[in-house]
Amino acid sequence: KAFANNKKLKKVTISKNITSIGKNAFAGCKKLKKITIKSTKLKSKSIGKNAFKGTAKNLVINVPKKQYKTYKKFLKKKGNKKIKIK
């Protein structure tokens, strides 16, 4: 719940050393429109349930090219099915 319900958060960068994102980490961040993930170490199980629930409907998540297919499969299952993975 690191940033849950933060009304001002608009963009986030997740550094290359991050290995997990907690349950409800960004839940309710309605203005969050851009997340840049630099880490290649994330797994489906290391991203908590509803991590992106209640974020902006036009949320864009930029991911490393090498991880695009893998991340695309599981990021949409973490609370916001309308997110765009780039």
JSON list of N, CA and C in Angstrom, two decimals:
[
{"chain": "A", "resi": 1, "resn": "LYS", "atom": "N", "xyz": [0.83, -1.20, 0.00]},
{"chain": "A", "resi": 1, "resn": "LYS", "atom": "CA", "xyz": [0.00, 0.00, 0.00]},
{"chain": "A", "resi": 1, "resn": "LYS", "atom": "C", "xyz": [0.87, 1.26, 0.00]},
{"chain": "A", "resi": 2, "resn": "ALA", "atom": "N", "xyz": [2.01, 1.17, -0.57]},
{"chain": "A", "resi": 2, "resn": "ALA", "atom": "CA", "xyz": [2.98, 2.27, -0.53]},
{"chain": "A", "resi": 2, "resn": "ALA", "atom": "C", "xyz": [2.41, 3.61, -0.95]},
{"chain": "A", "resi": 3, "resn": "PHE", "atom": "N", "xyz": [1.68, 3.64, -2.04]},
{"chain": "A", "resi": 3, "resn": "PHE", "atom": "CA", "xyz": [1.15, 4.90, -2.55]},
{"chain": "A", "resi": 3, "resn": "PHE", "atom": "C", "xyz": [-0.38, 4.86, -2.67]},
{"chain": "A", "resi": 4, "resn": "ALA", "atom": "N", "xyz": [-1.02, 3.89, -2.07]},
{"chain": "A", "resi": 4, "resn": "ALA", "atom": "CA", "xyz": [-2.46, 3.70, -2.20]},
{"chain": "A", "resi": 4, "resn": "ALA", "atom": "C", "xyz": [-3.23, 4.99, -1.91]},
{"chain": "A", "resi": 5, "resn": "ASN", "atom": "N", "xyz": [-4.17, 5.28, -2.79]},
{"chain": "A", "resi": 5, "resn": "ASN", "atom": "CA", "xyz": [-5.07, 6.44, -2.67]},
{"chain": "A", "resi": 5, "resn": "ASN", "atom": "C", "xyz": [-4.37, 7.79, -2.69]},
{"chain": "A", "resi": 6, "resn": "ASN", "atom": "N", "xyz": [-3.17, 7.86, -3.24]},
{"chain": "A", "resi": 6, "resn": "ASN", "atom": "CA", "xyz": [-2.47, 9.13, -3.38]},
{"chain": "A", "resi": 6, "resn": "ASN", "atom": "C", "xyz": [-3.15, 9.93, -4.49]},
{"chain": "A", "resi": 7, "resn": "LYS", "atom": "N", "xyz": [-3.67, 11.07, -4.16]},
{"chain": "A", "resi": 7, "resn": "LYS", "atom": "CA", "xyz": [-4.46, 11.87, -5.10]},
{"chain": "A", "resi": 7, "resn": "LYS", "atom": "C", "xyz": [-3.60, 12.70, -6.06]},
{"chain": "A", "resi": 8, "resn": "LYS", "atom": "N", "xyz": [-2.31, 12.85, -5.76]},
{"chain": "A", "resi": 8, "resn": "LYS", "atom": "CA", "xyz": [-1.45, 13.71, -6.57]},
{"chain": "A", "resi": 8, "resn": "LYS", "atom": "C", "xyz": [-0.48, 12.96, -7.48]},
{"chain": "A", "resi": 9, "resn": "LEU", "atom": "N", "xyz": [-0.27, 11.69, -7.22]},
{"chain": "A", "resi": 9, "resn": "LEU", "atom": "CA", "xyz": [0.71, 10.90, -7.97]},
{"chain": "A", "resi": 9, "resn": "LEU", "atom": "C", "xyz": [0.31, 10.76, -9.43]},
{"chain": "A", "resi": 10, "resn": "LYS", "atom": "N", "xyz": [1.17, 11.20, -10.36]},
{"chain": "A", "resi": 10, "resn": "LYS", "atom": "CA", "xyz": [0.87, 11.16, -11.79]},
{"chain": "A", "resi": 10, "resn": "LYS", "atom": "C", "xyz": [1.78, 10.22, -12.56]},
{"chain": "A", "resi": 11, "resn": "LYS", "atom": "N", "xyz": [3.03, 10.08, -12.11]},
{"chain": "A", "resi": 11, "resn": "LYS", "atom": "CA", "xyz": [3.93, 9.15, -12.79]},
{"chain": "A", "resi": 11, "resn": "LYS", "atom": "C", "xyz": [4.93, 8.56, -11.80]},
{"chain": "A", "resi": 12, "resn": "VAL", "atom": "N", "xyz": [5.38, 7.34, -12.12]},
{"chain": "A", "resi": 12, "resn": "VAL", "atom": "CA", "xyz": [6.27, 6.60, -11.24]},
{"chain": "A", "resi": 12, "resn": "VAL", "atom": "C", "xyz": [7.32, 5.89, -12.09]},
{"chain": "A", "resi": 13, "resn": "THR", "atom": "N", "xyz": [8.54, 5.83, -11.58]},
{"chain": "A", "resi": 13, "resn": "THR", "atom": "CA", "xyz": [9.58, 5.02, -12.20]},
{"chain": "A", "resi": 13, "resn": "THR", "atom": "C", "xyz": [9.99, 3.95, -11.20]},
{"chain": "A", "resi": 14, "resn": "ILE", "atom": "N", "xyz": [9.95, 2.71, -11.66]},
{"chain": "A", "resi": 14, "resn": "ILE", "atom": "CA", "xyz": [10.35, 1.58, -10.82]},
{"chain": "A", "resi": 14, "resn": "ILE", "atom": "C", "xyz": [11.74, 1.16, -11.28]},
{"chain": "A", "resi": 15, "resn": "SER", "atom": "N", "xyz": [12.72, 1.32, -10.41]},
{"chain": "A", "resi": 15, "resn": "SER", "atom": "CA", "xyz": [14.13, 1.14, -10.79]},
{"chain": "A", "resi": 15, "resn": "SER", "atom": "C", "xyz": [14.49, -0.30, -11.13]},
{"chain": "A", "resi": 16, "resn": "LYS", "atom": "N", "xyz": [15.65, -0.47, -11.71]},
{"chain": "A", "resi": 16, "resn": "LYS", "atom": "CA", "xyz": [16.08, -1.78, -12.20]},
{"chain": "A", "resi": 16, "resn": "LYS", "atom": "C", "xyz": [16.36, -2.79, -11.09]},
{"chain": "A", "resi": 17, "resn": "ASN", "atom": "N", "xyz": [16.49, -2.35, -9.86]},
{"chain": "A", "resi": 17, "resn": "ASN", "atom": "CA", "xyz": [16.78, -3.27, -8.76]},
{"chain": "A", "resi": 17, "resn": "ASN", "atom": "C", "xyz": [15.55, -3.75, -8.00]},
{"chain": "A", "resi": 18, "resn": "ILE", "atom": "N", "xyz": [14.39, -3.26, -8.36]},
{"chain": "A", "resi": 18, "resn": "ILE", "atom": "CA", "xyz": [13.15, -3.65, -7.66]},
{"chain": "A", "resi": 18, "resn": "ILE", "atom": "C", "xyz": [12.74, -5.07, -8.07]},
{"chain": "A", "resi": 19, "resn": "THR", "atom": "N", "xyz": [12.40, -5.89, -7.08]},
{"chain": "A", "resi": 19, "resn": "THR", "atom": "CA", "xyz": [12.02, -7.27, -7.35]},
{"chain": "A", "resi": 19, "resn": "THR", "atom": "C", "xyz": [10.55, -7.56, -7.06]},
{"chain": "A", "resi": 20, "resn": "SER", "atom": "N", "xyz": [9.85, -6.62, -6.44]},
{"chain": "A", "resi": 20, "resn": "SER", "atom": "CA", "xyz": [8.43, -6.84, -6.14]},
{"chain": "A", "resi": 20, "resn": "SER", "atom": "C", "xyz": [7.67, -5.53, -6.01]},
{"chain": "A", "resi": 21, "resn": "ILE", "atom": "N", "xyz": [6.37, -5.62, -6.23]},
{"chain": "A", "resi": 21, "resn": "ILE", "atom": "CA", "xyz": [5.44, -4.50, -6.03]},
{"chain": "A", "resi": 21, "resn": "ILE", "atom": "C", "xyz": [4.34, -5.03, -5.13]},
{"chain": "A", "resi": 22, "resn": "GLY", "atom": "N", "xyz": [4.12, -4.40, -4.02]},
{"chain": "A", "resi": 22, "resn": "GLY", "atom": "CA", "xyz": [3.19, -4.91, -3.02]},
{"chain": "A", "resi": 22, "resn": "GLY", "atom": "C", "xyz": [1.72, -4.86, -3.40]},
{"chain": "A", "resi": 23, "resn": "LYS", "atom": "N", "xyz": [0.94, -5.62, -2.66]},
{"chain": "A", "resi": 23, "resn": "LYS", "atom": "CA", "xyz": [-0.52, -5.65, -2.80]},
{"chain": "A", "resi": 23, "resn": "LYS", "atom": "C", "xyz": [-1.07, -4.24, -2.63]},
{"chain": "A", "resi": 24, "resn": "ASN", "atom": "N", "xyz": [-1.94, -3.82, -3.53]},
{"chain": "A", "resi": 24, "resn": "ASN", "atom": "CA", "xyz": [-2.58, -2.50, -3.51]},
{"chain": "A", "resi": 24, "resn": "ASN", "atom": "C", "xyz": [-1.60, -1.33, -3.54]},
{"chain": "A", "resi": 25, "resn": "ALA", "atom": "N", "xyz": [-0.38, -1.54, -4.04]},
{"chain": "A", "resi": 25, "resn": "ALA", "atom": "CA", "xyz": [0.67, -0.52, -4.01]},
{"chain": "A", "resi": 25, "resn": "ALA", "atom": "C", "xyz": [0.22, 0.82, -4.59]},
{"chain": "A", "resi": 26, "resn": "PHE", "atom": "N", "xyz": [-0.48, 0.79, -5.72]},
{"chain": "A", "resi": 26, "resn": "PHE", "atom": "CA", "xyz": [-0.92, 2.02, -6.36]},
{"chain": "A", "resi": 26, "resn": "PHE", "atom": "C", "xyz": [-2.45, 2.10, -6.45]},
{"chain": "A", "resi": 27, "resn": "ALA", "atom": "N", "xyz": [-3.14, 1.27, -5.69]},
{"chain": "A", "resi": 27, "resn": "ALA", "atom": "CA", "xyz": [-4.61, 1.22, -5.72]},
{"chain": "A", "resi": 27, "resn": "ALA", "atom": "C", "xyz": [-5.20, 2.59, -5.37]},
{"chain": "A", "resi": 28, "resn": "GLY", "atom": "N", "xyz": [-6.15, 3.02, -6.18]},
{"chain": "A", "resi": 28, "resn": "GLY", "atom": "CA", "xyz": [-6.83, 4.28, -5.91]},
{"chain": "A", "resi": 28, "resn": "GLY", "atom": "C", "xyz": [-6.09, 5.52, -6.35]},
{"chain": "A", "resi": 29, "resn": "CYS", "atom": "N", "xyz": [-4.96, 5.37, -7.01]},
{"chain": "A", "resi": 29, "resn": "CYS", "atom": "CA", "xyz": [-4.20, 6.53, -7.52]},
{"chain": "A", "resi": 29, "resn": "CYS", "atom": "C", "xyz": [-4.82, 6.93, -8.86]},
{"chain": "A", "resi": 30, "resn": "LYS", "atom": "N", "xyz": [-5.92, 7.63, -8.79]},
{"chain": "A", "resi": 30, "resn": "LYS", "atom": "CA", "xyz": [-6.73, 7.93, -9.98]},
{"chain": "A", "resi": 30, "resn": "LYS", "atom": "C", "xyz": [-6.04, 8.83, -11.00]},
{"chain": "A", "resi": 31, "resn": "LYS", "atom": "N", "xyz": [-5.03, 9.58, -10.58]},
{"chain": "A", "resi": 31, "resn": "LYS", "atom": "CA", "xyz": [-4.32, 10.46, -11.52]},
{"chain": "A", "resi": 31, "resn": "LYS", "atom": "C", "xyz": [-3.05, 9.82, -12.07]},
{"chain": "A", "resi": 32, "resn": "LEU", "atom": "N", "xyz": [-2.74, 8.60, -11.62]},
{"chain": "A", "resi": 32, "resn": "LEU", "atom": "CA", "xyz": [-1.54, 7.92, -12.09]},
{"chain": "A", "resi": 32, "resn": "LEU", "atom": "C", "xyz": [-1.72, 7.49, -13.54]},
{"chain": "A", "resi": 33, "resn": "LYS", "atom": "N", "xyz": [-0.97, 8.12, -14.44]},
{"chain": "A", "resi": 33, "resn": "LYS", "atom": "CA", "xyz": [-1.13, 7.87, -15.87]},
{"chain": "A", "resi": 33, "resn": "LYS", "atom": "C", "xyz": [0.08, 7.22, -16.53]},
{"chain": "A", "resi": 34, "resn": "LYS", "atom": "N", "xyz": [1.22, 7.21, -15.82]},
{"chain": "A", "resi": 34, "resn": "LYS", "atom": "CA", "xyz": [2.42, 6.64, -16.44]},
{"chain": "A", "resi": 34, "resn": "LYS", "atom": "C", "xyz": [3.31, 5.97, -15.40]},
{"chain": "A", "resi": 35, "resn": "ILE", "atom": "N", "xyz": [3.65, 4.72, -15.69]},
{"chain": "A", "resi": 35, "resn": "ILE", "atom": "CA", "xyz": [4.61, 3.98, -14.87]},
{"chain": "A", "resi": 35, "resn": "ILE", "atom": "C", "xyz": [5.71, 3.49, -15.81]},
{"chain": "A", "resi": 36, "resn": "THR", "atom": "N", "xyz": [6.93, 3.74, -15.45]},
{"chain": "A", "resi": 36, "resn": "THR", "atom": "CA", "xyz": [8.07, 3.23, -16.21]},
{"chain": "A", "resi": 36, "resn": "THR", "atom": "C", "xyz": [8.74, 2.17, -15.35]},
{"chain": "A", "resi": 37, "resn": "ILE", "atom": "N", "xyz": [8.76, 0.94, -15.86]},
{"chain": "A", "resi": 37, "resn": "ILE", "atom": "CA", "xyz": [9.39, -0.15, -15.14]},
{"chain": "A", "resi": 37, "resn": "ILE", "atom": "C", "xyz": [10.74, -0.43, -15.80]},
{"chain": "A", "resi": 38, "resn": "LYS", "atom": "N", "xyz": [11.80, -0.23, -15.04]},
{"chain": "A", "resi": 38, "resn": "LYS", "atom": "CA", "xyz": [13.15, -0.50, -15.55]},
{"chain": "A", "resi": 38, "resn": "LYS", "atom": "C", "xyz": [13.65, -1.88, -15.12]},
{"chain": "A", "resi": 39, "resn": "SER", "atom": "N", "xyz": [13.00, -2.46, -14.14]},
{"chain": "A", "resi": 39, "resn": "SER", "atom": "CA", "xyz": [13.39, -3.76, -13.61]},
{"chain": "A", "resi": 39, "resn": "SER", "atom": "C", "xyz": [13.05, -4.88, -14.59]},
{"chain": "A", "resi": 40, "resn": "THR", "atom": "N", "xyz": [13.95, -5.86, -14.69]},
{"chain": "A", "resi": 40, "resn": "THR", "atom": "CA", "xyz": [13.67, -7.07, -15.48]},
{"chain": "A", "resi": 40, "resn": "THR", "atom": "C", "xyz": [13.48, -8.25, -14.54]},
{"chain": "A", "resi": 41, "resn": "LYS", "atom": "N", "xyz": [13.35, -7.96, -13.25]},
{"chain": "A", "resi": 41, "resn": "LYS", "atom": "CA", "xyz": [13.32, -9.00, -12.22]},
{"chain": "A", "resi": 41, "resn": "LYS", "atom": "C", "xyz": [11.92, -9.31, -11.69]},
{"chain": "A", "resi": 42, "resn": "LEU", "atom": "N", "xyz": [10.90, -8.63, -12.19]},
{"chain": "A", "resi": 42, "resn": "LEU", "atom": "CA", "xyz": [9.55, -8.85, -11.68]},
{"chain": "A", "resi": 42, "resn": "LEU", "atom": "C", "xyz": [8.95, -10.13, -12.24]},
{"chain": "A", "resi": 43, "resn": "LYS", "atom": "N", "xyz": [8.20, -10.82, -11.41]},
{"chain": "A", "resi": 43, "resn": "LYS", "atom": "CA", "xyz": [7.48, -12.04, -11.79]},
{"chain": "A", "resi": 43, "resn": "LYS", "atom": "C", "xyz": [6.02, -11.82, -11.44]},
{"chain": "A", "resi": 44, "resn": "SER", "atom": "N", "xyz": [5.16, -12.62, -12.01]},
{"chain": "A", "resi": 44, "resn": "SER", "atom": "CA", "xyz": [3.73, -12.48, -11.73]},
{"chain": "A", "resi": 44, "resn": "SER", "atom": "C", "xyz": [3.45, -12.56, -10.23]},
{"chain": "A", "resi": 45, "resn": "LYS", "atom": "N", "xyz": [4.09, -13.50, -9.56]},
{"chain": "A", "resi": 45, "resn": "LYS", "atom": "CA", "xyz": [3.86, -13.69, -8.12]},
{"chain": "A", "resi": 45, "resn": "LYS", "atom": "C", "xyz": [4.48, -12.59, -7.27]},
{"chain": "A", "resi": 46, "resn": "SER", "atom": "N", "xyz": [5.41, -11.81, -7.84]},
{"chain": "A", "resi": 46, "resn": "SER", "atom": "CA", "xyz": [6.06, -10.76, -7.05]},
{"chain": "A", "resi": 46, "resn": "SER", "atom": "C", "xyz": [5.32, -9.42, -7.15]},
{"chain": "A", "resi": 47, "resn": "ILE", "atom": "N", "xyz": [4.22, -9.40, -7.91]},
{"chain": "A", "resi": 47, "resn": "ILE", "atom": "CA", "xyz": [3.38, -8.20, -7.98]},
{"chain": "A", "resi": 47, "resn": "ILE", "atom": "C", "xyz": [2.08, -8.52, -7.27]},
{"chain": "A", "resi": 48, "resn": "GLY", "atom": "N", "xyz": [1.79, -7.79, -6.22]},
{"chain": "A", "resi": 48, "resn": "GLY", "atom": "CA", "xyz": [0.65, -8.08, -5.38]},
{"chain": "A", "resi": 48, "resn": "GLY", "atom": "C", "xyz": [-0.70, -7.87, -6.05]},
{"chain": "A", "resi": 49, "resn": "LYS", "atom": "N", "xyz": [-1.69, -8.55, -5.51]},
{"chain": "A", "resi": 49, "resn": "LYS", "atom": "CA", "xyz": [-3.06, -8.46, -6.00]},
{"chain": "A", "resi": 49, "resn": "LYS", "atom": "C", "xyz": [-3.53, -7.00, -5.97]},
{"chain": "A", "resi": 50, "resn": "ASN", "atom": "N", "xyz": [-4.20, -6.60, -7.03]},
{"chain": "A", "resi": 50, "resn": "ASN", "atom": "CA", "xyz": [-4.78, -5.25, -7.15]},
{"chain": "A", "resi": 50, "resn": "ASN", "atom": "C", "xyz": [-3.76, -4.12, -7.04]},
{"chain": "A", "resi": 51, "resn": "ALA", "atom": "N", "xyz": [-2.53, -4.38, -7.43]},
{"chain": "A", "resi": 51, "resn": "ALA", "atom": "CA", "xyz": [-1.48, -3.36, -7.35]},
{"chain": "A", "resi": 51, "resn": "ALA", "atom": "C", "xyz": [-1.85, -2.10, -8.13]},
{"chain": "A", "resi": 52, "resn": "PHE", "atom": "N", "xyz": [-2.62, -2.27, -9.22]},
{"chain": "A", "resi": 52, "resn": "PHE", "atom": "CA", "xyz": [-2.97, -1.13, -10.07]},
{"chain": "A", "resi": 52, "resn": "PHE", "atom": "C", "xyz": [-4.47, -0.83, -10.10]},
{"chain": "A", "resi": 53, "resn": "LYS", "atom": "N", "xyz": [-5.22, -1.41, -9.18]},
{"chain": "A", "resi": 53, "resn": "LYS", "atom": "CA", "xyz": [-6.68, -1.21, -9.15]},
{"chain": "A", "resi": 53, "resn": "LYS", "atom": "C", "xyz": [-7.01, 0.26, -8.84]},
{"chain": "A", "resi": 54, "resn": "GLY", "atom": "N", "xyz": [-7.93, 0.81, -9.62]},
{"chain": "A", "resi": 54, "resn": "GLY", "atom": "CA", "xyz": [-8.37, 2.18, -9.37]},
{"chain": "A", "resi": 54, "resn": "GLY", "atom": "C", "xyz": [-7.43, 3.24, -9.90]},
{"chain": "A", "resi": 55, "resn": "THR", "atom": "N", "xyz": [-6.48, 2.84, -10.75]},
{"chain": "A", "resi": 55, "resn": "THR", "atom": "CA", "xyz": [-5.59, 3.82, -11.38]},
{"chain": "A", "resi": 55, "resn": "THR", "atom": "C", "xyz": [-6.30, 4.39, -12.60]},
{"chain": "A", "resi": 56, "resn": "ALA", "atom": "N", "xyz": [-5.72, 5.40, -13.23]},
{"chain": "A", "resi": 56, "resn": "ALA", "atom": "CA", "xyz": [-6.33, 6.03, -14.40]},
{"chain": "A", "resi": 56, "resn": "ALA", "atom": "C", "xyz": [-6.64, 5.00, -15.47]},
{"chain": "A", "resi": 57, "resn": "LYS", "atom": "N", "xyz": [-7.77, 5.17, -16.14]},
{"chain": "A", "resi": 57, "resn": "LYS", "atom": "CA", "xyz": [-8.17, 4.22, -17.19]},
{"chain": "A", "resi": 57, "resn": "LYS", "atom": "C", "xyz": [-7.22, 4.25, -18.37]},
{"chain": "A", "resi": 58, "resn": "ASN", "atom": "N", "xyz": [-6.51, 5.35, -18.54]},
{"chain": "A", "resi": 58, "resn": "ASN", "atom": "CA", "xyz": [-5.56, 5.46, -19.65]},
{"chain": "A", "resi": 58, "resn": "ASN", "atom": "C", "xyz": [-4.11, 5.30, -19.18]},
{"chain": "A", "resi": 59, "resn": "LEU", "atom": "N", "xyz": [-3.93, 4.54, -18.10]},
{"chain": "A", "resi": 59, "resn": "LEU", "atom": "CA", "xyz": [-2.59, 4.29, -17.57]},
{"chain": "A", "resi": 59, "resn": "LEU", "atom": "C", "xyz": [-1.72, 3.58, -18.60]},
{"chain": "A", "resi": 60, "resn": "VAL", "atom": "N", "xyz": [-0.50, 4.08, -18.78]},
{"chain": "A", "resi": 60, "resn": "VAL", "atom": "CA", "xyz": [0.48, 3.47, -19.68]},
{"chain": "A", "resi": 60, "resn": "VAL", "atom": "C", "xyz": [1.64, 2.97, -18.83]},
{"chain": "A", "resi": 61, "resn": "ILE", "atom": "N", "xyz": [2.02, 1.72, -19.05]},
{"chain": "A", "resi": 61, "resn": "ILE", "atom": "CA", "xyz": [3.17, 1.16, -18.35]},
{"chain": "A", "resi": 61, "resn": "ILE", "atom": "C", "xyz": [4.25, 0.85, -19.38]},
{"chain": "A", "resi": 62, "resn": "ASN", "atom": "N", "xyz": [5.37, 1.54, -19.27]},
{"chain": "A", "resi": 62, "resn": "ASN", "atom": "CA", "xyz": [6.52, 1.29, -20.15]},
{"chain": "A", "resi": 62, "resn": "ASN", "atom": "C", "xyz": [7.39, 0.23, -19.49]},
{"chain": "A", "resi": 63, "resn": "VAL", "atom": "N", "xyz": [7.73, -0.80, -20.27]},
{"chain": "A", "resi": 63, "resn": "VAL", "atom": "CA", "xyz": [8.53, -1.91, -19.74]},
{"chain": "A", "resi": 63, "resn": "VAL", "atom": "C", "xyz": [9.76, -2.14, -20.60]},
{"chain": "A", "resi": 64, "resn": "PRO", "atom": "N", "xyz": [10.77, -2.83, -20.06]},
{"chain": "A", "resi": 64, "resn": "PRO", "atom": "CA", "xyz": [11.96, -3.14, -20.87]},
{"chain": "A", "resi": 64, "resn": "PRO", "atom": "C", "xyz": [11.58, -4.01, -22.07]},
{"chain": "A", "resi": 65, "resn": "LYS", "atom": "N", "xyz": [12.17, -3.76, -23.22]},
{"chain": "A", "resi": 65, "resn": "LYS", "atom": "CA", "xyz": [11.84, -4.50, -24.44]},
{"chain": "A", "resi": 65, "resn": "LYS", "atom": "C", "xyz": [11.96, -6.01, -24.26]},
{"chain": "A", "resi": 66, "resn": "LYS", "atom": "N", "xyz": [12.98, -6.45, -23.55]},
{"chain": "A", "resi": 66, "resn": "LYS", "atom": "CA", "xyz": [13.20, -7.88, -23.34]},
{"chain": "A", "resi": 66, "resn": "LYS", "atom": "C", "xyz": [12.09, -8.54, -22.54]},
{"chain": "A", "resi": 67, "resn": "GLN", "atom": "N", "xyz": [11.40, -7.76, -21.74]},
{"chain": "A", "resi": 67, "resn": "GLN", "atom": "CA", "xyz": [10.35, -8.30, -20.87]},
{"chain": "A", "resi": 67, "resn": "GLN", "atom": "C", "xyz": [8.94, -8.02, -21.39]},
{"chain": "A", "resi": 68, "resn": "TYR", "atom": "N", "xyz": [8.80, -7.39, -22.53]},
{"chain": "A", "resi": 68, "resn": "TYR", "atom": "CA", "xyz": [7.49, -6.95, -23.02]},
{"chain": "A", "resi": 68, "resn": "TYR", "atom": "C", "xyz": [6.44, -8.06, -23.00]},
{"chain": "A", "resi": 69, "resn": "LYS", "atom": "N", "xyz": [6.71, -9.16, -23.65]},
{"chain": "A", "resi": 69, "resn": "LYS", "atom": "CA", "xyz": [5.72, -10.24, -23.74]},
{"chain": "A", "resi": 69, "resn": "LYS", "atom": "C", "xyz": [5.37, -10.81, -22.37]},
{"chain": "A", "resi": 70, "resn": "THR", "atom": "N", "xyz": [6.39, -11.04, -21.58]},
{"chain": "A", "resi": 70, "resn": "THR", "atom": "CA", "xyz": [6.18, -11.60, -20.24]},
{"chain": "A", "resi": 70, "resn": "THR", "atom": "C", "xyz": [5.37, -10.66, -19.37]},
{"chain": "A", "resi": 71, "resn": "TYR", "atom": "N", "xyz": [5.79, -9.41, -19.30]},
{"chain": "A", "resi": 71, "resn": "TYR", "atom": "CA", "xyz": [5.10, -8.44, -18.45]},
{"chain": "A", "resi": 71, "resn": "TYR", "atom": "C", "xyz": [3.68, -8.18, -18.93]},
{"chain": "A", "resi": 72, "resn": "LYS", "atom": "N", "xyz": [3.48, -8.12, -20.23]},
{"chain": "A", "resi": 72, "resn": "LYS", "atom": "CA", "xyz": [2.14, -7.86, -20.76]},
{"chain": "A", "resi": 72, "resn": "LYS", "atom": "C", "xyz": [1.15, -8.92, -20.29]},
{"chain": "A", "resi": 73, "resn": "LYS", "atom": "N", "xyz": [1.59, -10.16, -20.22]},
{"chain": "A", "resi": 73, "resn": "LYS", "atom": "CA", "xyz": [0.72, -11.26, -19.80]},
{"chain": "A", "resi": 73, "resn": "LYS", "atom": "C", "xyz": [0.18, -11.07, -18.39]},
{"chain": "A", "resi": 74, "resn": "PHE", "atom": "N", "xyz": [1.03, -10.64, -17.48]},
{"chain": "A", "resi": 74, "resn": "PHE", "atom": "CA", "xyz": [0.55, -10.59, -16.09]},
{"chain": "A", "resi": 74, "resn": "PHE", "atom": "C", "xyz": [0.23, -9.21, -15.53]},
{"chain": "A", "resi": 75, "resn": "LEU", "atom": "N", "xyz": [0.70, -8.13, -16.11]},
{"chain": "A", "resi": 75, "resn": "LEU", "atom": "CA", "xyz": [0.41, -6.81, -15.55]},
{"chain": "A", "resi": 75, "resn": "LEU", "atom": "C", "xyz": [-1.07, -6.45, -15.62]},
{"chain": "A", "resi": 76, "resn": "LYS", "atom": "N", "xyz": [-1.75, -6.86, -16.69]},
{"chain": "A", "resi": 76, "resn": "LYS", "atom": "CA", "xyz": [-3.17, -6.55, -16.83]},
{"chain": "A", "resi": 76, "resn": "LYS", "atom": "C", "xyz": [-4.03, -7.31, -15.82]},
{"chain": "A", "resi": 77, "resn": "LYS", "atom": "N", "xyz": [-3.48, -8.33, -15.22]},
{"chain": "A", "resi": 77, "resn": "LYS", "atom": "CA", "xyz": [-4.22, -9.12, -14.24]},
{"chain": "A", "resi": 77, "resn": "LYS", "atom": "C", "xyz": [-4.09, -8.55, -12.82]},
{"chain": "A", "resi": 78, "resn": "LYS", "atom": "N", "xyz": [-3.42, -7.42, -12.70]},
{"chain": "A", "resi": 78, "resn": "LYS", "atom": "CA", "xyz": [-3.15, -6.87, -11.37]},
{"chain": "A", "resi": 78, "resn": "LYS", "atom": "C", "xyz": [-4.03, -5.69, -11.01]},
{"chain": "A", "resi": 79, "resn": "GLY", "atom": "N", "xyz": [-5.27, -5.66, -11.52]},
{"chain": "A", "resi": 79, "resn": "GLY", "atom": "CA", "xyz": [-6.23, -4.68, -11.05]},
{"chain": "A", "resi": 79, "resn": "GLY", "atom": "C", "xyz": [-6.77, -3.68, -12.06]},
{"chain": "A", "resi": 80, "resn": "ASN", "atom": "N", "xyz": [-6.12, -3.53, -13.22]},
{"chain": "A", "resi": 80, "resn": "ASN", "atom": "CA", "xyz": [-6.61, -2.57, -14.23]},
{"chain": "A", "resi": 80, "resn": "ASN", "atom": "C", "xyz": [-6.42, -3.19, -15.60]},
{"chain": "A", "resi": 81, "resn": "LYS", "atom": "N", "xyz": [-7.48, -3.78, -16.13]},
{"chain": "A", "resi": 81, "resn": "LYS", "atom": "CA", "xyz": [-7.40, -4.49, -17.41]},
{"chain": "A", "resi": 81, "resn": "LYS", "atom": "C", "xyz": [-7.25, -3.55, -18.61]},
{"chain": "A", "resi": 82, "resn": "LYS", "atom": "N", "xyz": [-7.49, -2.27, -18.41]},
{"chain": "A", "resi": 82, "resn": "LYS", "atom": "CA", "xyz": [-7.44, -1.31, -19.52]},
{"chain": "A", "resi": 82, "resn": "LYS", "atom": "C", "xyz": [-6.06, -0.66, -19.70]},
{"chain": "A", "resi": 83, "resn": "ILE", "atom": "N", "xyz": [-5.10, -1.01, -18.87]},
{"chain": "A", "resi": 83, "resn": "ILE", "atom": "CA", "xyz": [-3.78, -0.40, -19.01]},
{"chain": "A", "resi": 83, "resn": "ILE", "atom": "C", "xyz": [-3.14, -0.77, -20.34]},
{"chain": "A", "resi": 84, "resn": "LYS", "atom": "N", "xyz": [-2.29, 0.13, -20.82]},
{"chain": "A", "resi": 84, "resn": "LYS", "atom": "CA", "xyz": [-1.55, -0.11, -22.05]},
{"chain": "A", "resi": 84, "resn": "LYS", "atom": "C", "xyz": [-0.11, -0.40, -21.68]},
{"chain": "A", "resi": 85, "resn": "ILE", "atom": "N", "xyz": [0.40, -1.49, -22.23]},
{"chain": "A", "resi": 85, "resn": "ILE", "atom": "CA", "xyz": [1.79, -1.87, -21.99]},
{"chain": "A", "resi": 85, "resn": "ILE", "atom": "C", "xyz": [2.60, -1.50, -23.22]},
{"chain": "A", "resi": 86, "resn": "LYS", "atom": "N", "xyz": [3.66, -0.75, -23.02]},
{"chain": "A", "resi": 86, "resn": "LYS", "atom": "CA", "xyz": [4.52, -0.34, -24.14]},
{"chain": "A", "resi": 86, "resn": "LYS", "atom": "C", "xyz": [5.94, -0.77, -23.89]}
]
